[in-house]
Short mmCIF file of C-alpha atoms in Angstrom, two decimals:
data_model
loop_
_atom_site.label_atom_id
_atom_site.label_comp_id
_atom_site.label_asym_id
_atom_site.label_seq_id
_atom_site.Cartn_x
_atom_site.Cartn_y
_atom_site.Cartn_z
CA UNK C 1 37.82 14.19 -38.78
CA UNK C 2 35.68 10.76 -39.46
CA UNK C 3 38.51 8.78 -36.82
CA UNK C 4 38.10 11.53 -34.30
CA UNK C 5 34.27 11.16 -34.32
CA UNK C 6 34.63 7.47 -34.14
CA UNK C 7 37.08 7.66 -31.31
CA UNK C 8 34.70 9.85 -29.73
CA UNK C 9 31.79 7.88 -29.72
CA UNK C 10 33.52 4.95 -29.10
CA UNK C 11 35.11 6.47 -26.06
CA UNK C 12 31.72 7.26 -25.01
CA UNK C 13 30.92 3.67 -25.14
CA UNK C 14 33.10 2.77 -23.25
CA UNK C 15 32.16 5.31 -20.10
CA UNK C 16 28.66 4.18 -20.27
CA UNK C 17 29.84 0.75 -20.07
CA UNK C 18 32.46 1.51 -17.35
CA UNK C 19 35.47 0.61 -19.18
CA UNK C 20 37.16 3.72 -18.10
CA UNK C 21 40.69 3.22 -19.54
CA UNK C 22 39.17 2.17 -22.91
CA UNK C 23 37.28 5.43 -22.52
CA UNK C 24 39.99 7.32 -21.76
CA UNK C 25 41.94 5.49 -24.53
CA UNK C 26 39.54 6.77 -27.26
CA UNK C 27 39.33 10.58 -26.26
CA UNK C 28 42.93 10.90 -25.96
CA UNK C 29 43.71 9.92 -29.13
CA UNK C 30 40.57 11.84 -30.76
CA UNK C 31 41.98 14.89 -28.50
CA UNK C 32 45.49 14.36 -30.35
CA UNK C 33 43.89 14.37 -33.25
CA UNK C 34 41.32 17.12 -33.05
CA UNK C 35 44.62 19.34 -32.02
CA UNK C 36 46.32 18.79 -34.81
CA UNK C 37 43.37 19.38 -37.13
CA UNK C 38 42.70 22.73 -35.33
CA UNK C 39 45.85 24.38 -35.57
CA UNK C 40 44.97 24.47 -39.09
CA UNK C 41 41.68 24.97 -39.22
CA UNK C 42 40.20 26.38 -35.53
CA UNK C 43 37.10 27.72 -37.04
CA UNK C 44 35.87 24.42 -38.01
CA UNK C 45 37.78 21.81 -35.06
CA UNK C 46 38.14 24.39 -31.99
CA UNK C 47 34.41 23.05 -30.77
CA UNK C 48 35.54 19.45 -31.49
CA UNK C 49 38.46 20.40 -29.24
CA UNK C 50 35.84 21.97 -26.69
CA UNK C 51 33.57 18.68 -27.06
CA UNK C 52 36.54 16.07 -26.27
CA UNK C 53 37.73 17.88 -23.27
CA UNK C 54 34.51 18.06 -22.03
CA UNK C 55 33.78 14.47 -21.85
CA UNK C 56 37.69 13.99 -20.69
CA UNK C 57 36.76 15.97 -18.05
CA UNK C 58 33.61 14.15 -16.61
CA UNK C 59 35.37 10.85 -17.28
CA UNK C 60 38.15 12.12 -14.84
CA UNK C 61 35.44 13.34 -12.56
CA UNK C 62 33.78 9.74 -12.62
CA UNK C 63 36.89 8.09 -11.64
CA UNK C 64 37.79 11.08 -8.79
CA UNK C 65 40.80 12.62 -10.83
CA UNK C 66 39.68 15.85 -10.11
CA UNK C 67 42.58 18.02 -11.08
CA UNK C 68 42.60 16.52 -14.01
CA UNK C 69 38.91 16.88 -14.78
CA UNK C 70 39.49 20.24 -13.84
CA UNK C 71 42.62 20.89 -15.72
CA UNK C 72 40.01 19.37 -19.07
CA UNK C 73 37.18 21.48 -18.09
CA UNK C 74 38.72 24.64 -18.12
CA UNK C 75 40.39 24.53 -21.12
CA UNK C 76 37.00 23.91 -22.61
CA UNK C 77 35.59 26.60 -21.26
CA UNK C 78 38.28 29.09 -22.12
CA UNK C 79 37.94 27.14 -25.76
CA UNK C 80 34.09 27.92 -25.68
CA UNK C 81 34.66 31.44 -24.64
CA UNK C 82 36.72 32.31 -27.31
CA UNK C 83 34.23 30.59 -29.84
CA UNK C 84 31.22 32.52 -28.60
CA UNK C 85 33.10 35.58 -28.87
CA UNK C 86 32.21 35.22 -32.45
CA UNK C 87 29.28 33.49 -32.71
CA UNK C 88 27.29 33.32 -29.34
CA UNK C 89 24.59 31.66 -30.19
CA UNK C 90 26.29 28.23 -31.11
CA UNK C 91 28.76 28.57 -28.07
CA UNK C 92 27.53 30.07 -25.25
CA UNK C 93 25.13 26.89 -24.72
CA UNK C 94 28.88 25.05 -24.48
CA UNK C 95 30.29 27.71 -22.17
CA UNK C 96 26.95 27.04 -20.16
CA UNK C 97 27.17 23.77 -20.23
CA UNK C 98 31.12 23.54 -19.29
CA UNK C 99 30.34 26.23 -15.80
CA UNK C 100 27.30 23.67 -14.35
CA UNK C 101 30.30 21.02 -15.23
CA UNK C 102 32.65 23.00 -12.92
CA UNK C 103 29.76 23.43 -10.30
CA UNK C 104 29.55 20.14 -9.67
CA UNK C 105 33.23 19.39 -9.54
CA UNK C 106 33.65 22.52 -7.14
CA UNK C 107 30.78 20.92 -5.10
CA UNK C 108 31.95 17.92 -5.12
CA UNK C 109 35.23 18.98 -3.65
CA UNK C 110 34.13 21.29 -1.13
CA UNK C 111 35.02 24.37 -2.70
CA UNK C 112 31.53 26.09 -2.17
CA UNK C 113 32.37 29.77 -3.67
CA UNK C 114 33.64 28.26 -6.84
CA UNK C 115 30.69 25.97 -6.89
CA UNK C 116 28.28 29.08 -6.59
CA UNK C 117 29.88 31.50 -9.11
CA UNK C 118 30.00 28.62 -11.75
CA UNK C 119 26.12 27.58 -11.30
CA UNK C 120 25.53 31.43 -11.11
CA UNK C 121 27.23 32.11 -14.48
CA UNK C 122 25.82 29.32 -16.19
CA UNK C 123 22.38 29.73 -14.48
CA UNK C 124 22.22 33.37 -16.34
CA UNK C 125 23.56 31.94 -19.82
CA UNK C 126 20.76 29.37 -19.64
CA UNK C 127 18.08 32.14 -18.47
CA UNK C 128 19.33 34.51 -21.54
CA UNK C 129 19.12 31.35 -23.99
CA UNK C 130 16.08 29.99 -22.84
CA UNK C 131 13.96 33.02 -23.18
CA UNK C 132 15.04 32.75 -27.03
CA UNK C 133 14.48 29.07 -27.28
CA UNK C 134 12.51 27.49 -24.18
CA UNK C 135 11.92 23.92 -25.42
CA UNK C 136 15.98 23.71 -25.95
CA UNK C 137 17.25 25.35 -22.71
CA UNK C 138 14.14 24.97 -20.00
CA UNK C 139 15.66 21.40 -19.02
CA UNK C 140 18.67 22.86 -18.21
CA UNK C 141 17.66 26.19 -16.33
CA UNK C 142 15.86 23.51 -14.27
CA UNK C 143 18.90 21.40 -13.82
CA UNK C 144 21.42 23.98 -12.76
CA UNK C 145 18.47 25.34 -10.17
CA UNK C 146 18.83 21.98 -8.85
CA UNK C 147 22.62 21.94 -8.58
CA UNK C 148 22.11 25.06 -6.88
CA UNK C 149 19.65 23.93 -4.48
CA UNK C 150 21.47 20.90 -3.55
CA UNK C 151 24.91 23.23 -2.89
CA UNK C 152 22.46 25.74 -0.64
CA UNK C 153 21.17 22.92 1.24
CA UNK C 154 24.73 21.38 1.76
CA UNK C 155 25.84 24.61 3.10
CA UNK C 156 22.47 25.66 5.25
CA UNK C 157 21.25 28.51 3.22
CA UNK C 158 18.02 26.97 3.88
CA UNK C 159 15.78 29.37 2.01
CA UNK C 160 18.10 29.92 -0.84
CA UNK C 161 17.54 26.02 -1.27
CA UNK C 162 13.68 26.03 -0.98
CA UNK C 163 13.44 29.07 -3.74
CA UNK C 164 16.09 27.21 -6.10
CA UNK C 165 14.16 23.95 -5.79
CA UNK C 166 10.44 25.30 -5.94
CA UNK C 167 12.06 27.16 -9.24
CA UNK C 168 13.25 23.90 -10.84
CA UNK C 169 10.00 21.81 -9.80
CA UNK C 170 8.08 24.58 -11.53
CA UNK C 171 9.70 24.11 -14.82
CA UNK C 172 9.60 20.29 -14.81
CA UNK C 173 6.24 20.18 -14.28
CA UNK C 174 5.75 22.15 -17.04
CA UNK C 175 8.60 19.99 -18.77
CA UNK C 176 6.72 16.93 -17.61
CA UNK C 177 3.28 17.47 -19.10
CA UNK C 178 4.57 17.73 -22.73
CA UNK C 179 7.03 14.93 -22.16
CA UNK C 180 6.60 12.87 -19.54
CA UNK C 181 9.00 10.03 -19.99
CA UNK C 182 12.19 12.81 -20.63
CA UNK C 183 11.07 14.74 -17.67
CA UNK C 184 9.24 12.87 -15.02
CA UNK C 185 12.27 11.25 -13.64
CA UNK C 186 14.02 14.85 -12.89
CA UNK C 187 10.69 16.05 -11.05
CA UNK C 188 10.54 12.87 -8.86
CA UNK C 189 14.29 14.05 -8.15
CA UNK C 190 13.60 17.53 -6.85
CA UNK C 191 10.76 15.93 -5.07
CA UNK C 192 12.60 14.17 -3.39
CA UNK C 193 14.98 16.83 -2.80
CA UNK C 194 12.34 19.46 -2.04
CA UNK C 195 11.41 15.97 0.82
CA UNK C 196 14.42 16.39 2.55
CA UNK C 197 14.78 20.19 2.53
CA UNK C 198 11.65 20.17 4.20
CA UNK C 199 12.39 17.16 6.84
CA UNK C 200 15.26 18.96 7.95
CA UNK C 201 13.47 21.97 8.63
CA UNK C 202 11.11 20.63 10.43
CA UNK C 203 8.37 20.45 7.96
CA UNK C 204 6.94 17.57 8.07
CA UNK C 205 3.93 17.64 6.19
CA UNK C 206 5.50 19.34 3.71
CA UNK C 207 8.52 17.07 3.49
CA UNK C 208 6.03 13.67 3.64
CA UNK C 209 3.77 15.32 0.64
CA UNK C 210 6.87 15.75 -1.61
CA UNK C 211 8.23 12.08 -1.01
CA UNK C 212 4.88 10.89 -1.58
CA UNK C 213 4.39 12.50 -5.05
CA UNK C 214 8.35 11.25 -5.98
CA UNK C 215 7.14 7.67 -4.62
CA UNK C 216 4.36 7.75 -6.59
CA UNK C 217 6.27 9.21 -10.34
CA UNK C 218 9.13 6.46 -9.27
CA UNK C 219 6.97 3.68 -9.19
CA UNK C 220 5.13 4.48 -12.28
CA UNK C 221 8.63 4.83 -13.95
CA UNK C 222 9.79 1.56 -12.63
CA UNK C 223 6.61 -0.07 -13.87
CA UNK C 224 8.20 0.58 -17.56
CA UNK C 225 11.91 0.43 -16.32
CA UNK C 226 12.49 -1.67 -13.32
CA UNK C 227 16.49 -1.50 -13.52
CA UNK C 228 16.39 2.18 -13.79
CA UNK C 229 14.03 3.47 -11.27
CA UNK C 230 13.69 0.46 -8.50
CA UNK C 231 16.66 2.28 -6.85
CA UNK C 232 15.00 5.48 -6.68
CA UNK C 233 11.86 3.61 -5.57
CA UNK C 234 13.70 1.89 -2.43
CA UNK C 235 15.71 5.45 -2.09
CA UNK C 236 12.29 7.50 -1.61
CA UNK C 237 11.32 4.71 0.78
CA UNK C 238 13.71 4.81 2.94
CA UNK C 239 13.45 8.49 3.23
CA UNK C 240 10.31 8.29 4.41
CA UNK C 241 11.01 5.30 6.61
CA UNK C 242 13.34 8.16 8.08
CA UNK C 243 10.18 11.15 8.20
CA UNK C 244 7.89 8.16 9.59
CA UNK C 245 10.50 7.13 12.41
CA UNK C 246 11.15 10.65 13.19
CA UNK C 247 7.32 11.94 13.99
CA UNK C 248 6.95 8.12 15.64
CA UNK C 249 4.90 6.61 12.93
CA UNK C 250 6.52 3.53 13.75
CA UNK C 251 4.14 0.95 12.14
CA UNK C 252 4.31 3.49 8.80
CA UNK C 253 8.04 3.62 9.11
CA UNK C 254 8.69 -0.05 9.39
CA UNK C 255 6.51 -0.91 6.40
CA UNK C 256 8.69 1.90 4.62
CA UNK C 257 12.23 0.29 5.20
CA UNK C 258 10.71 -3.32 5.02
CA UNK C 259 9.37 -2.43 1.20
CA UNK C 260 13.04 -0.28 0.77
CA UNK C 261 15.06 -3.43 1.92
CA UNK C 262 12.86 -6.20 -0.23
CA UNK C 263 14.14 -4.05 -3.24
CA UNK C 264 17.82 -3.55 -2.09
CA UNK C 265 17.83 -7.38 -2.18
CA UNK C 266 16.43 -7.70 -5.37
CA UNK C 267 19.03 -5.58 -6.76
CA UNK C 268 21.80 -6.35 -4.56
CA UNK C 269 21.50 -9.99 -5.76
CA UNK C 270 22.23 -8.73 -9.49
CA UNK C 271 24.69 -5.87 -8.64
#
């Protein structure tokens, strides 16, 4: 069990490093492993079976193996069903957590009703668990709102889009005033979000408002982390560069994408 959770972190290491074969390396031989030790005990190694395929499964997804991050993902989640079969309330936050993982695999490849009934499902686990435990589960009824949103507004369902998003900026605002360095960075992202639902619907004032407050929480955050949140800085400028060109603001819109493309140079020269 101590070599498996080695391999394991390890193997996370190495994805947040991008040294994907090393990565993959690790959990497949912690997966081996974690097999063999649950055949004879699955009480105790089933969710360390669960865990592994889990992260198998978003490696896979990083490097665009889908069927095999697929293949990983659901056999975690039938692995998390039957655990919370017995004892919900340690698995069904895995089961949760495995559907928004589908989601955005499904979305990812253009398979929009999958995509849906996964974010639905785990969108009601998280509802159901965060009524008993807010501070735990909040984050991530907020999150899979957003991977909803995004997969309405991909598909045109305009005003399912604007009601998923308004839902998620909502709770991380709320998030955000108890912990603003965890949660300010996801409310600058369905900001910005919210920004372009609105800009494609015409809603100008609306969509400039929204960039404007994710500009503003972006460059506070890159004050503390440049390498983190310049990106998202130059990213929210350019969007309004877009809003700015497209309601001819033109002197407003070129000081956008000049400020946007002074930062892509600064981190184009390093990356």
């Amino acid at each position: 069990p101590g070599i498996t959770m080695t391999l394991n972190n390890l193997g996370l290491l190495y994805r947040d490093t991008q040294r994907m074969k090393e990565a993959e390396s690790a959990y497949q031989e912690a997966l081996t492993l974690r097999r063999e030790l649950a055949r004879d005990n699955p009480a105790a190694f089933l969710p360390n079976v669960a865990g592994i395929l889990n992260n198998l499964g978003a490696l896979y997804s990083a490097t665009q193996r889908m069927k095999e991050a697929e293949s990983a993902y659901q056999e975690a989640l039938t692995t998390y069903r039957q655990l919370a079969r017995d004892n919900p309330a340690a698995f069904l936050p895995g089961v949760a957590t495995t559907l928004n993982n589908l989601g955005n695999l499904y979305s990812a490849t253009q398979r929009v009703k999958e995509a849906e009934s996964a974010y639905r499902e785990a969108l009601t686990l998280r509802r159901q668990l965060a009524r008993d435990n807010p501070a735990a589960f909040l984050p991530d009824v907020a999150m899979t709102l957003n991977n909803l949103g995004n997969l309405y507004s991909a598909t045109q369902r305009m005003k399912e889009a604007e009601s998923a998003h308004r839902e998620a900026l909502s709770l991380r605002r709320q998030l955000a005033r108890d912990n603003p360095a965890a949660f300010l960075p996801n409310l600058a992202t369905t900001l910005n979000n919210l920004g372009n639902l609105y800009r494609a619907t015409r809603r100008m004032k609306e969509a400039e408002s929204a960039y404007q407050e994710a500009l503003t929480t972006y460059r506070q955050l890159a004050r503390d982390n440049p390498a983190a949140f310049l990106p998202s800085v130059a990213e929210t400028l350019n969007n309004l560069g877009v809003l700015y060109s497209a309601t001819q603001r033109m002197k407003e819109a070129e000081s956008a994408y000049r400020e946007a493309l002074t930062l892509r140079r600064q981190l184009a020269r390093d990356n």
